[in-house]
Tab-separated table of C-alpha atoms and ligand atoms in Angstrom:
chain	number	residue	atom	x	y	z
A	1	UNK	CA	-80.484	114.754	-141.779
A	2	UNK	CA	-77.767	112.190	-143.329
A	3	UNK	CA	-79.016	108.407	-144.192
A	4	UNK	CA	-77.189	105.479	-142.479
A	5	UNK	CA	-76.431	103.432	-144.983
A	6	UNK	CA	-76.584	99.456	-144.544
A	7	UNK	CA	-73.004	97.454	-144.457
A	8	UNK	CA	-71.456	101.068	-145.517
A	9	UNK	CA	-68.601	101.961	-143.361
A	10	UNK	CA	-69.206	105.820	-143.863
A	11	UNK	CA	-65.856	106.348	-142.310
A	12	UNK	CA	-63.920	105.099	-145.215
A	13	UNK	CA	-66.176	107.807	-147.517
A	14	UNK	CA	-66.744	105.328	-150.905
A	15	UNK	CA	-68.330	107.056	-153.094
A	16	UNK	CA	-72.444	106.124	-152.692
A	17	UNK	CA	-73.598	105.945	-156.510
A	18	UNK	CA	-77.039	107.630	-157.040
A	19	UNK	CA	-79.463	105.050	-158.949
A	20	UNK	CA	-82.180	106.844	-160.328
A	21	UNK	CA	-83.771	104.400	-162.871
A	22	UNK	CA	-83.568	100.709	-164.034
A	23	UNK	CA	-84.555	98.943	-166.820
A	24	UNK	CA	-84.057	94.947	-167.580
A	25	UNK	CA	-80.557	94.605	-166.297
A	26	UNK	CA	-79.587	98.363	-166.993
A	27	UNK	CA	-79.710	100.755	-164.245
A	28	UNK	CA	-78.860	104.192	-164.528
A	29	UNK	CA	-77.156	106.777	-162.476
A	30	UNK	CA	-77.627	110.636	-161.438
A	31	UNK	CA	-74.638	111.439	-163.360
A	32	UNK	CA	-75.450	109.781	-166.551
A	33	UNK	CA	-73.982	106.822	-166.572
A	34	UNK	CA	-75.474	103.393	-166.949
A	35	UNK	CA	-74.550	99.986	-165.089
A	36	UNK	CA	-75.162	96.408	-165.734
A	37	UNK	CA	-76.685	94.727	-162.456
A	38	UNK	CA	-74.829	91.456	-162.132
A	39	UNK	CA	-76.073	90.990	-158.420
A	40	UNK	CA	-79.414	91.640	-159.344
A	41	UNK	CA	-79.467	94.099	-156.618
A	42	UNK	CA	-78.572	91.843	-154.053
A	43	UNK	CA	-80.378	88.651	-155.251
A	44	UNK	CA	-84.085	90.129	-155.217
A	45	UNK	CA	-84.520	90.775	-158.812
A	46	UNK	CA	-85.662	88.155	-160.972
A	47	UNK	CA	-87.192	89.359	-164.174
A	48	UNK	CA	-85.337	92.375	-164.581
A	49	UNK	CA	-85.974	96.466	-162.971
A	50	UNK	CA	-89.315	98.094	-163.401
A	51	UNK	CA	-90.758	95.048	-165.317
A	52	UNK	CA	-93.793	96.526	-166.989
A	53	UNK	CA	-96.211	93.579	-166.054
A	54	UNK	CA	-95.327	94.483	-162.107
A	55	UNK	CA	-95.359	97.814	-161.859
A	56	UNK	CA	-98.392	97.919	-163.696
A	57	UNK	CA	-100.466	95.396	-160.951
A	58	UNK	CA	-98.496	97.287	-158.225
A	59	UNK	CA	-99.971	100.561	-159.493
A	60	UNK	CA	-103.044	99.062	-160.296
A	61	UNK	CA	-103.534	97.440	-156.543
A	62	UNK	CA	-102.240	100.801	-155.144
A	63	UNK	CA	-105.790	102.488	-156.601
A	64	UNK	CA	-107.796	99.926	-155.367
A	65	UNK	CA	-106.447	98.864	-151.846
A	66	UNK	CA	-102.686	99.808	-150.253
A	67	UNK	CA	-102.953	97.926	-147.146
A	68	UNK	CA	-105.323	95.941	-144.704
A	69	UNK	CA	-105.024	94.733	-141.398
A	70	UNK	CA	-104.356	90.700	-141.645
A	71	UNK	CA	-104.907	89.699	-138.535
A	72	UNK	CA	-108.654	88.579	-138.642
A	73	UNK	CA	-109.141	89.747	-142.317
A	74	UNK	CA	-108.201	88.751	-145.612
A	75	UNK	CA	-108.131	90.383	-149.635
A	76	UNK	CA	-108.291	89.159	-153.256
A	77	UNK	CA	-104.301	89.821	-153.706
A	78	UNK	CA	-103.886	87.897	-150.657
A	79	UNK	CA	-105.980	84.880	-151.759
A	80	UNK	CA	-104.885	84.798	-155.093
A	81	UNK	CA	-101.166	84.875	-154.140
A	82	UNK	CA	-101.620	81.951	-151.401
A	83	UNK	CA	-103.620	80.285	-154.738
A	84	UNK	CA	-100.193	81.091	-156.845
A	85	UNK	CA	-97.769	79.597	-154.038
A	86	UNK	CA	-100.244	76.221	-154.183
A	87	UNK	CA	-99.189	75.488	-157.953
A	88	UNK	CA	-95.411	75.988	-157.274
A	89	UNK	CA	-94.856	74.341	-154.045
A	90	UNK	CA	-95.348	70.674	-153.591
A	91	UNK	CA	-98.950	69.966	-151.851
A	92	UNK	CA	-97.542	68.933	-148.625
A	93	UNK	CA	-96.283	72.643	-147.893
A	94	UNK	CA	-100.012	73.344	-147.517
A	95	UNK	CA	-100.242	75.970	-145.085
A	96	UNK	CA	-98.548	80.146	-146.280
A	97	UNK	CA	-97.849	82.515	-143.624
A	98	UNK	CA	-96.642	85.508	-145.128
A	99	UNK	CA	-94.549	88.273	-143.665
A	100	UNK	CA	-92.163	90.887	-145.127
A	101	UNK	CA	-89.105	89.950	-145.350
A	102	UNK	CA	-86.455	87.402	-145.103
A	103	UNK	CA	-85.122	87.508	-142.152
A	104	UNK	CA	-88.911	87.545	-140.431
A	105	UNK	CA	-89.590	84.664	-142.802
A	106	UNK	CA	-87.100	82.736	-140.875
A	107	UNK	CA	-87.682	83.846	-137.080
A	108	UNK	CA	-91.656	82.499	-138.615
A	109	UNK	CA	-90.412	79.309	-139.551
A	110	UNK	CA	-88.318	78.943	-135.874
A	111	UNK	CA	-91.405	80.101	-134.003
A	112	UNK	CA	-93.631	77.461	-136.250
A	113	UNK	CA	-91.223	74.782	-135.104
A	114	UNK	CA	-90.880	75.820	-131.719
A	115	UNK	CA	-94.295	76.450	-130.984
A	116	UNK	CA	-95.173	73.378	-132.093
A	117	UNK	CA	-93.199	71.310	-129.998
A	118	UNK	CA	-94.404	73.370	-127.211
A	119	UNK	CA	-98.072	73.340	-127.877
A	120	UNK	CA	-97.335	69.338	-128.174
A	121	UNK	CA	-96.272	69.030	-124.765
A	122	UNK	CA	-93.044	68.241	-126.152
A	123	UNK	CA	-91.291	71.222	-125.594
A	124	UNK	CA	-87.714	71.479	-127.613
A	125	UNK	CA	-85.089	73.720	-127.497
A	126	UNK	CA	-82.468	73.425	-129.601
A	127	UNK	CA	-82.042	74.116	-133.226
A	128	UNK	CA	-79.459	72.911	-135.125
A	129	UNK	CA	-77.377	75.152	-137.771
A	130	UNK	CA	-74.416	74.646	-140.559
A	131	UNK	CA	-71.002	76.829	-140.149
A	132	UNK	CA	-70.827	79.656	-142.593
A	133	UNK	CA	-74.689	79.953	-142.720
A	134	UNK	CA	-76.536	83.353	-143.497
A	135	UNK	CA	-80.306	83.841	-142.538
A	136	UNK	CA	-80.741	87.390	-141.681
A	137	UNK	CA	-79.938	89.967	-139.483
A	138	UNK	CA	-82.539	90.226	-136.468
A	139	UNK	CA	-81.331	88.586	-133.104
A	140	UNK	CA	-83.115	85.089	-133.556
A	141	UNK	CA	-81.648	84.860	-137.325
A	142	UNK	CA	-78.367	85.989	-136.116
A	143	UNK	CA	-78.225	83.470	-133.618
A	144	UNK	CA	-79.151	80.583	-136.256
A	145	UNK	CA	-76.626	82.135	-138.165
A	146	UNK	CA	-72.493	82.083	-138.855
A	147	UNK	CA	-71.052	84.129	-135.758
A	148	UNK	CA	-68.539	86.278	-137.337
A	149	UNK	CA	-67.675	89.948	-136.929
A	150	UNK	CA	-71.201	90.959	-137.909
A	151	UNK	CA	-72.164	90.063	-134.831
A	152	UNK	CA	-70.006	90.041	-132.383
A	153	UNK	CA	-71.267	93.393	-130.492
A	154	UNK	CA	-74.314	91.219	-130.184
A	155	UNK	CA	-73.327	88.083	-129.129
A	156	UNK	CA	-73.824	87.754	-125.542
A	157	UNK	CA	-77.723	87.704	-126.424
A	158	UNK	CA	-77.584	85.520	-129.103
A	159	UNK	CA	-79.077	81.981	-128.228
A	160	UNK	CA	-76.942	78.720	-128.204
A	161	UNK	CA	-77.056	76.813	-131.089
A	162	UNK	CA	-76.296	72.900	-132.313
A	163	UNK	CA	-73.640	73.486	-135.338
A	164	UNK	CA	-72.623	70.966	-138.402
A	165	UNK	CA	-69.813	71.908	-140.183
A	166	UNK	CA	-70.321	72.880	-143.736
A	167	UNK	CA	-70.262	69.697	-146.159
A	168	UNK	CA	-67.225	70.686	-148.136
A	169	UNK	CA	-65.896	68.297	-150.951
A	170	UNK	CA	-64.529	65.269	-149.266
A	171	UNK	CA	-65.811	66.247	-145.652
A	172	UNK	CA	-69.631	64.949	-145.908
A	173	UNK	CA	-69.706	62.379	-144.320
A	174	UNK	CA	-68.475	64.301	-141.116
A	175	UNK	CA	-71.415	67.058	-141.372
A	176	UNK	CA	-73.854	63.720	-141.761
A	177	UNK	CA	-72.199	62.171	-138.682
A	178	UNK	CA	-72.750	65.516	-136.902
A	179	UNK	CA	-76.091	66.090	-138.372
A	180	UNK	CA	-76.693	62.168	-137.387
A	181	UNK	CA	-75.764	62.654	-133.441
A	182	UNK	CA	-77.308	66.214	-132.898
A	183	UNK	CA	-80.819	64.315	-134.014
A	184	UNK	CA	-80.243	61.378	-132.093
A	185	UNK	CA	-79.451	63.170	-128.672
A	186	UNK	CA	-82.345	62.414	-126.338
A	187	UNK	CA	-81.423	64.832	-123.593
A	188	UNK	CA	-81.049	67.539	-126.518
A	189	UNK	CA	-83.886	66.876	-129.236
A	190	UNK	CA	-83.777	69.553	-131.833
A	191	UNK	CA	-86.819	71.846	-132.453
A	192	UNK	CA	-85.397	71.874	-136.075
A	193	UNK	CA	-82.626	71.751	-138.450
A	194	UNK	CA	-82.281	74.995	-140.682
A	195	UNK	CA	-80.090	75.334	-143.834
A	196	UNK	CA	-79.408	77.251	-146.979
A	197	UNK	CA	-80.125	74.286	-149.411
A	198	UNK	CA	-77.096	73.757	-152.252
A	199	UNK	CA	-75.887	77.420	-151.715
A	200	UNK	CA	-74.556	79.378	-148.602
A	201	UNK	CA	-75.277	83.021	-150.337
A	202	UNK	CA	-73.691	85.476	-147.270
A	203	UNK	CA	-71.134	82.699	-146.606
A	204	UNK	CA	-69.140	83.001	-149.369
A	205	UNK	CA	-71.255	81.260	-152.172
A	206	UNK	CA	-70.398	78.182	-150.774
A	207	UNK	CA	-71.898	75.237	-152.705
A	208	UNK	CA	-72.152	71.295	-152.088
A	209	UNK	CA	-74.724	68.638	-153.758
A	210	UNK	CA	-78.186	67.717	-154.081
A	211	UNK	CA	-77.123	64.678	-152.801
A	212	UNK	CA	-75.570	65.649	-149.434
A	213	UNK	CA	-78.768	67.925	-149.370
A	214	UNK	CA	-81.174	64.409	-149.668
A	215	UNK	CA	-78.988	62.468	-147.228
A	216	UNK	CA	-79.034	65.693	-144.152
A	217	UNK	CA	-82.892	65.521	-144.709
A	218	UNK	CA	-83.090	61.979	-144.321
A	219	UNK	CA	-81.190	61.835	-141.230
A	220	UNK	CA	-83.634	64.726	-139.765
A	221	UNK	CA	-86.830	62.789	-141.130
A	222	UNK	CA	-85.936	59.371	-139.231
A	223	UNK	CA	-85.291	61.474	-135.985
A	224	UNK	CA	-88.784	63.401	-136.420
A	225	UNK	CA	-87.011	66.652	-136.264
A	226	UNK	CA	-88.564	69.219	-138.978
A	227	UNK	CA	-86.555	70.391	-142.164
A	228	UNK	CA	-86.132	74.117	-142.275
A	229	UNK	CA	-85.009	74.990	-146.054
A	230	UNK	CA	-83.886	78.996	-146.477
A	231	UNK	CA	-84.885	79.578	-150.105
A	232	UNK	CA	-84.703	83.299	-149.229
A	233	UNK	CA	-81.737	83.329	-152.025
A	234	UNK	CA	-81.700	80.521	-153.802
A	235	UNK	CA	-85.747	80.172	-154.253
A	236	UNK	CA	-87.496	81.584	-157.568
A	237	UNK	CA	-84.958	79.827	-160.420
A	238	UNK	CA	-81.701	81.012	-159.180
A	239	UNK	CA	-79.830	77.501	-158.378
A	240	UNK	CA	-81.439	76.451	-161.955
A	241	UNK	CA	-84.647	74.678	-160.275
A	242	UNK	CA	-87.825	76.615	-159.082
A	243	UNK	CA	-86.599	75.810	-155.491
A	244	UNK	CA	-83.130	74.364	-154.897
A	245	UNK	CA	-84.630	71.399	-152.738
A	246	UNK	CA	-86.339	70.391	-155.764
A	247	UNK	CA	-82.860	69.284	-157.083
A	248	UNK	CA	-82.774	66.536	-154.129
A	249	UNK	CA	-86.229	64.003	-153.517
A	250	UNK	CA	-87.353	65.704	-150.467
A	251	UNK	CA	-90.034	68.155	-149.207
A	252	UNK	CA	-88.815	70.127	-146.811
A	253	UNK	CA	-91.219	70.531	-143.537
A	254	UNK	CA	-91.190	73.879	-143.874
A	255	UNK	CA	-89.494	77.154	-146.128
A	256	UNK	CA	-88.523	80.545	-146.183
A	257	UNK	CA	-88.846	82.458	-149.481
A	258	UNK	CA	-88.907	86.421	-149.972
A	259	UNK	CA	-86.396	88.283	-151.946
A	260	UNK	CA	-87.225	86.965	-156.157
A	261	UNK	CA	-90.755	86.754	-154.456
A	262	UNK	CA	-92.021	89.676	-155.529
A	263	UNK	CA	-88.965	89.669	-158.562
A	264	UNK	CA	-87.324	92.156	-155.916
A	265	UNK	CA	-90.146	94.765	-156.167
A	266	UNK	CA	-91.501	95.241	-153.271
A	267	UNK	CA	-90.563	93.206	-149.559
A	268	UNK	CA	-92.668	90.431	-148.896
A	269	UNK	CA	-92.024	87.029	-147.388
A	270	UNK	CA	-93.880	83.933	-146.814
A	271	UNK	CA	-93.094	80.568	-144.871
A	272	UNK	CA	-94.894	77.585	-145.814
A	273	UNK	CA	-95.272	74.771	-143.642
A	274	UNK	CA	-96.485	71.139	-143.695
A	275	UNK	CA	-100.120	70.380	-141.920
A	276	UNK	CA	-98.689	69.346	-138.465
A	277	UNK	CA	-97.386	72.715	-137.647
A	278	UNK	CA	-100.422	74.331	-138.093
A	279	UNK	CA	-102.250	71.404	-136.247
A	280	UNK	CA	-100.405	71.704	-133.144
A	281	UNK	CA	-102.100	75.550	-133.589
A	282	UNK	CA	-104.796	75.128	-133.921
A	283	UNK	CA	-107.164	74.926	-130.753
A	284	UNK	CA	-110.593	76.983	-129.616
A	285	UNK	CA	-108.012	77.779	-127.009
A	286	UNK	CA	-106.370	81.559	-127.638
A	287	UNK	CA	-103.082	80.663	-125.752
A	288	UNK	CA	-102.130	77.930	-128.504
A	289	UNK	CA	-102.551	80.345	-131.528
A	290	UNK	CA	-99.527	81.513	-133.769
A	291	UNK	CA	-98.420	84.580	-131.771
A	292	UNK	CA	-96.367	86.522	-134.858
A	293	UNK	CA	-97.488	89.816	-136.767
A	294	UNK	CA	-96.234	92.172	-138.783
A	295	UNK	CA	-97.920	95.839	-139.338
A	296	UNK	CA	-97.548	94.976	-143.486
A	297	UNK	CA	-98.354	91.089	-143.265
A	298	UNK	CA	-99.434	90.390	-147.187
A	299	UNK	CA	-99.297	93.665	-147.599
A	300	UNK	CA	-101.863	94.160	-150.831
A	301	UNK	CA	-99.623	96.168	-153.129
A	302	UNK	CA	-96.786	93.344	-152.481
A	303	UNK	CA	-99.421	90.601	-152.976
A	304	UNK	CA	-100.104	92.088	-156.106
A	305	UNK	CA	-96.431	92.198	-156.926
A	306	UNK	CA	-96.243	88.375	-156.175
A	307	UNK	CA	-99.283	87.751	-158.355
A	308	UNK	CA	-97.793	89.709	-161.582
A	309	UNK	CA	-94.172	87.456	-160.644
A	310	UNK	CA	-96.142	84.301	-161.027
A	311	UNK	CA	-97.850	85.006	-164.055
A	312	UNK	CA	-94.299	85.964	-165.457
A	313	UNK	CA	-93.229	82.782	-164.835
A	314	UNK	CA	-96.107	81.232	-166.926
A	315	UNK	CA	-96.365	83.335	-169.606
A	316	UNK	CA	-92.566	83.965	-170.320
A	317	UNK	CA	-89.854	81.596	-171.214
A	318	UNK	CA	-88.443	82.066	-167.945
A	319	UNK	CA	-86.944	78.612	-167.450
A	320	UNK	CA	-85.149	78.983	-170.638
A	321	UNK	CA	-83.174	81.881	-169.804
A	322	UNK	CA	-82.261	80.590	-166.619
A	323	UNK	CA	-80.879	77.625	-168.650
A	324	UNK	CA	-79.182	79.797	-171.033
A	325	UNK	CA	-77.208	81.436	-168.573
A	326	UNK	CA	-76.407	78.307	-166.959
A	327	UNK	CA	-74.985	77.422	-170.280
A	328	UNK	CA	-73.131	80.569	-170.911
A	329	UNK	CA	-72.023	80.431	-167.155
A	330	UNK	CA	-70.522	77.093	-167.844
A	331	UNK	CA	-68.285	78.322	-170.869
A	332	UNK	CA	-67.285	81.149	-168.840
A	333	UNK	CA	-65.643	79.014	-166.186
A	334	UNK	CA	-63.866	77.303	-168.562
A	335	UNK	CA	-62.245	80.142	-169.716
A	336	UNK	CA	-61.890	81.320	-166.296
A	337	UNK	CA	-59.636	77.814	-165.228
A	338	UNK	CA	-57.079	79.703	-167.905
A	339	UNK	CA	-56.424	83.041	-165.395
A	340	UNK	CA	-53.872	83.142	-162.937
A	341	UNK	CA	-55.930	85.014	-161.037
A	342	UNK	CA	-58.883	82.859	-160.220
A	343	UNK	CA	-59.527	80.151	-158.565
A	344	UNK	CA	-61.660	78.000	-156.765
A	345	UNK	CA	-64.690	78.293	-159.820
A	346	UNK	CA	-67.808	77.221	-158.907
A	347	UNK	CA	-71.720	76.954	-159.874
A	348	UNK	CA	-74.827	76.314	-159.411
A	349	UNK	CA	-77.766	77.370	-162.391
A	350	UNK	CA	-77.322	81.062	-162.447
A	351	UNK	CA	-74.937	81.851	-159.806
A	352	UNK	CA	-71.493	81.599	-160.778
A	353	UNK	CA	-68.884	82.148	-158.028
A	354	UNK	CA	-64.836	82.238	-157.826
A	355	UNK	CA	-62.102	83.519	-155.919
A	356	UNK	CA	-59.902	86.164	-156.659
A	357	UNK	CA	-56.208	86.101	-155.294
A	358	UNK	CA	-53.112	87.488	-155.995
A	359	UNK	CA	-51.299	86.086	-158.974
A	360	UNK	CA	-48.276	85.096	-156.545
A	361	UNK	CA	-50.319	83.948	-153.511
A	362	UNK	CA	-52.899	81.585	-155.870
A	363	UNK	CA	-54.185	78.792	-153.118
A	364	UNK	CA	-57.276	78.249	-152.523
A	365	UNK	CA	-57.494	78.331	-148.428
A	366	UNK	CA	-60.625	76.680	-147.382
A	367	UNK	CA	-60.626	78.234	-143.990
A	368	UNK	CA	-60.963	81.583	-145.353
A	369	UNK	CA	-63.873	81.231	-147.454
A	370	UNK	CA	-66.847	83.722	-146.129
A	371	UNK	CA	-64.253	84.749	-143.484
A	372	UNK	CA	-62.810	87.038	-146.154
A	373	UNK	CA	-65.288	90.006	-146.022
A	374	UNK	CA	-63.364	92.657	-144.877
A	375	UNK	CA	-60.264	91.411	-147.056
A	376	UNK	CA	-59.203	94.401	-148.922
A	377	UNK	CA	-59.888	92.983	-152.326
A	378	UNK	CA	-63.360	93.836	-152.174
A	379	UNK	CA	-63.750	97.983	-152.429
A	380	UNK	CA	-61.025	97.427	-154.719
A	381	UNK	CA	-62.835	94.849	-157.422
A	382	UNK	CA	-66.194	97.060	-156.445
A	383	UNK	CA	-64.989	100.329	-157.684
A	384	UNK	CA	-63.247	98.428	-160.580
A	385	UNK	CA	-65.896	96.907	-161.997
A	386	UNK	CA	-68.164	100.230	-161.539
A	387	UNK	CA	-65.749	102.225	-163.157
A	388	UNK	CA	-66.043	99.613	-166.250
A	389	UNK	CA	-70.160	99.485	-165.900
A	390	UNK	CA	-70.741	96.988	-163.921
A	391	UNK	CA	-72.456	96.281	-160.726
A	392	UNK	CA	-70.974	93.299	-158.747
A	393	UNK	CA	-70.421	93.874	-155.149
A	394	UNK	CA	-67.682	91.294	-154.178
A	395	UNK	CA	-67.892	89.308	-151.048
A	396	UNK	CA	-64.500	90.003	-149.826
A	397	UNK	CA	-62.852	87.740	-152.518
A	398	UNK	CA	-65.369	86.086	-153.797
A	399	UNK	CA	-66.545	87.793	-156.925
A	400	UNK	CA	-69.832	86.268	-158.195
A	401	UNK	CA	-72.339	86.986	-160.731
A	402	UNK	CA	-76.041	86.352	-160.077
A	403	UNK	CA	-78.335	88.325	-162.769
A	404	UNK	CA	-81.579	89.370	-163.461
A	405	UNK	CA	-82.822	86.203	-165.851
A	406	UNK	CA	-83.280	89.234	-168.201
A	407	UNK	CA	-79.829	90.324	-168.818
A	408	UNK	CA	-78.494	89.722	-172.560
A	409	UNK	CA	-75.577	87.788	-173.963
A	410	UNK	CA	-73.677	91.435	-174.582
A	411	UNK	CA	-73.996	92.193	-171.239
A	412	UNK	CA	-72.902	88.232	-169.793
A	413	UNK	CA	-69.736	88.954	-172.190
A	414	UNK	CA	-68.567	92.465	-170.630
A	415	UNK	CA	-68.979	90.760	-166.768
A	416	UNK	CA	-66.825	87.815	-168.064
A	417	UNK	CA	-64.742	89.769	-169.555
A	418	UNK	CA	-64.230	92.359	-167.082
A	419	UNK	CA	-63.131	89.799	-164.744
A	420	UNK	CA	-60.723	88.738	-166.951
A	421	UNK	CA	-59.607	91.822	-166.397
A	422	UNK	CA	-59.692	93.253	-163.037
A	423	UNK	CA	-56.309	91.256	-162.746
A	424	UNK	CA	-55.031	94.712	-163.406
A	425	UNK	CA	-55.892	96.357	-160.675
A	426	UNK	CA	-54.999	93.846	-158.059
B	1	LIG	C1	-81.050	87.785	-147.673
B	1	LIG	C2	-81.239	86.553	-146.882
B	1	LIG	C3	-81.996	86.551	-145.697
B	1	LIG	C4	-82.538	87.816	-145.094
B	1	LIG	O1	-83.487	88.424	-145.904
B	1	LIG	P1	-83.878	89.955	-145.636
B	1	LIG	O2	-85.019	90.208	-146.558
B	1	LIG	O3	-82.656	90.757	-145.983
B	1	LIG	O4	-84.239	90.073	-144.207
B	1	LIG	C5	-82.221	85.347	-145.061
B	1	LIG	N1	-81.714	84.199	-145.543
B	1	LIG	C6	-80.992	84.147	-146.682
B	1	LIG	C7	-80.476	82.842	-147.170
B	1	LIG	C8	-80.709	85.329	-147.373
B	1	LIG	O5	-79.943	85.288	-148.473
């Protein structure tokens, strides 16, 4: 029996590291070796591997209760976690469906919208999208999602979509215009607009403002058509706030978080939702309830997990070292203007993204941002920066570093400084 491993192009036969423990930031290999996880294993971990607090309420939970049917029933982990959710999110987001994962967290959120509308009377079909956008890999999220050679087996059954281009410096005002005509088309009302707020992870790390973020949501609030934010990534601290809308004077109708959820322990996902959507719902009449399940819905273990995040984030400085990486983040991109080989530095709290060309080809080519994954820079950089201890899986050209919040000034250094110096090997 051989695994089928995700995004792996087996044919190519990389080498497929064997982790077989973590610690904070560290994780260790089969053969010894030990890595620094700059990616925070793709963006799930918050607080660092096997955090002592969570593995201890997981383990705890796992004696007491694994799992429950949710449809119908309910448990303590459960209750307390939707309890949790109630301090962090703003009161309007009053209703928590959970599920468990990201990509179901967002197919929730379109059913939410779309059932709405429907149960309404008002029945809407169109959502509308940004270019370069990432929000999972299941049919519906594909389809809300950048068409690019990910997909394109798959295309022919992917829905039609409304699409704004992405708000690059200079070019707002055209994804507002967009945004602006989209809402206002009668014979075409949106069900919803849905967008990774500040930060386009898959895309590229592509980043614009808080302010461009305020302005889309007040074009969708004075057409009445709801405000889907994808937190998935940039939820739980990573874009420097709790929640990256929080950095623009909004509440979003409703949002997707998983991933940092759970500080990447276990997969859960919830989507919370403003009254009206579960209002439209909510009936003595069985054909207007919320038909969406999954077998591991609030799973208790996960719940558990979630709890133990929370209580990290009250009881540990948590904010601070978010805002000390920041800082250190910032200094690094100064240094990094100084290399021939980078360019195009951006950030946004914790994530700190860049391009990485050719010392005799250095222009920064908008068109091929997020286009690049299969560029040939990327298994490249990867086995580069493995080879020197570090764990940072390129997106095509884009080499960015998003941590664990644990990870130590020693270990920011040696990530800086090996991309100072994978100019050698390209
Ligand atoms: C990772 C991601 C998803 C999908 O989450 P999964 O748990 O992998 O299904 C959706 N949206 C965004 C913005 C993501 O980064």
């Amino acid at each position: 029996m051989d695994i089928w491993h995700p995004f792996t192009q087996h044919g190519l036969n990389e080498p497929i590291p064997e982790v077989v423990s973590g610690d904070g930031a560290i994780l260790r290999l089969s053969d010894g070796r030990e890595l620094i996880d700059g990616i925070a294993s793709w963006w799930v971990n918050t607080h660092g591997h096997a955090h002592p607090k969570i593995a201890r309420a997981i383990a705890d939970q796992a004696a007491q209760l694994d799992q429950i049917i949710f449809a119908g029933w309910t448990h303590p982990p459960a209750l307390q976690a939707a309890r949790g959710m109630r301090d962090v999110l703003p009161e309007q987001l009053s209703h928590i469906f959970f599920s468990d994962s990201g990509s179901t967290s967002v197919e929730v959120a379109l059913k939410m919208a779309m059932g709405m509308w429907h149960n309404l009377g008002t029945p809407r079909e169109r959502i509308v999208v940004m270019e370069h956008s990432y929000h999972g890999d299941t049919f519906g999220t594909m389809s809300v999602g950048e068409r690019t050679i990910f997909n394109t087996p798959f295309e022919p059954l992917l829905f039609d979509v409304a699409t704004i281009d992405f708000p690059s410096q200079g070019r707002e005002q055209v994804t507002l215009d967009a945004l602006e005509r989209h809402c206002a088309d009668a014979a075409h009302k949106p069900a919803a607009f849905i967008v990774e707020p500040l930060v386009l992870g898959a895309g590229g790390m592509l980043m614009y403002s808080a302010e461009t973020l305020s302005a889309m949501y007040a074009i969708c609030a004075a057409h009445d058509v709801p405000f889907i934010v994808d937190e998935v990534m940039t939820g739980w601290g990573r874009t420097g706030s709790m929640f990256a809308f929080q950095q623009a004077d909004f509440v979003p109708d409703i949002i997707c978080l998983s991933k940092g959820i759970t500080s990447g322990a276990l997969p859960l996902a919830v989507t919370a939702c403003q009254q009206r959507f579960y209002d439209a719902h909510l009936s003595s009449d069985k054909a207007k309830m919320f038909f969406h399940s999954s077998s591991y819905t609030a799973n208790p273990m996960a719940c558990a997990a979630v709890n133990a995040n929370l209580a990290i984030w009250r009881d540990e400085p948590v904010q601070q070292r978010i805002d000390h990486i920041a800082a250190r983040h910032s200094e690094a991109a100064q240094r990094f203007a100084d290399c021939v080989h980078i360019t195009n530095i951006r950030q946004q709290g914790s994530i700190l993204a860049m391009e990485i060309v050719m010392p005799d080809s250095a222009t920064s080519d908008d068109e091929d941002k997020g286009g690049g994954y299969l560029s040939t820079l990327g298994p490249t950089l990867n086995a580069f920066f493995i080879e020197n201890g570090i764990m940072l899986r390129p997106l095509g050209n884009t080499v960015y570093i998003l941590p664990p919040y644990c990870i130590t000034d020693e270990q920011l250094d040696h990530i800086y400084t090996m991309i100072e110096r994978c100019i050698e090997v390209i």
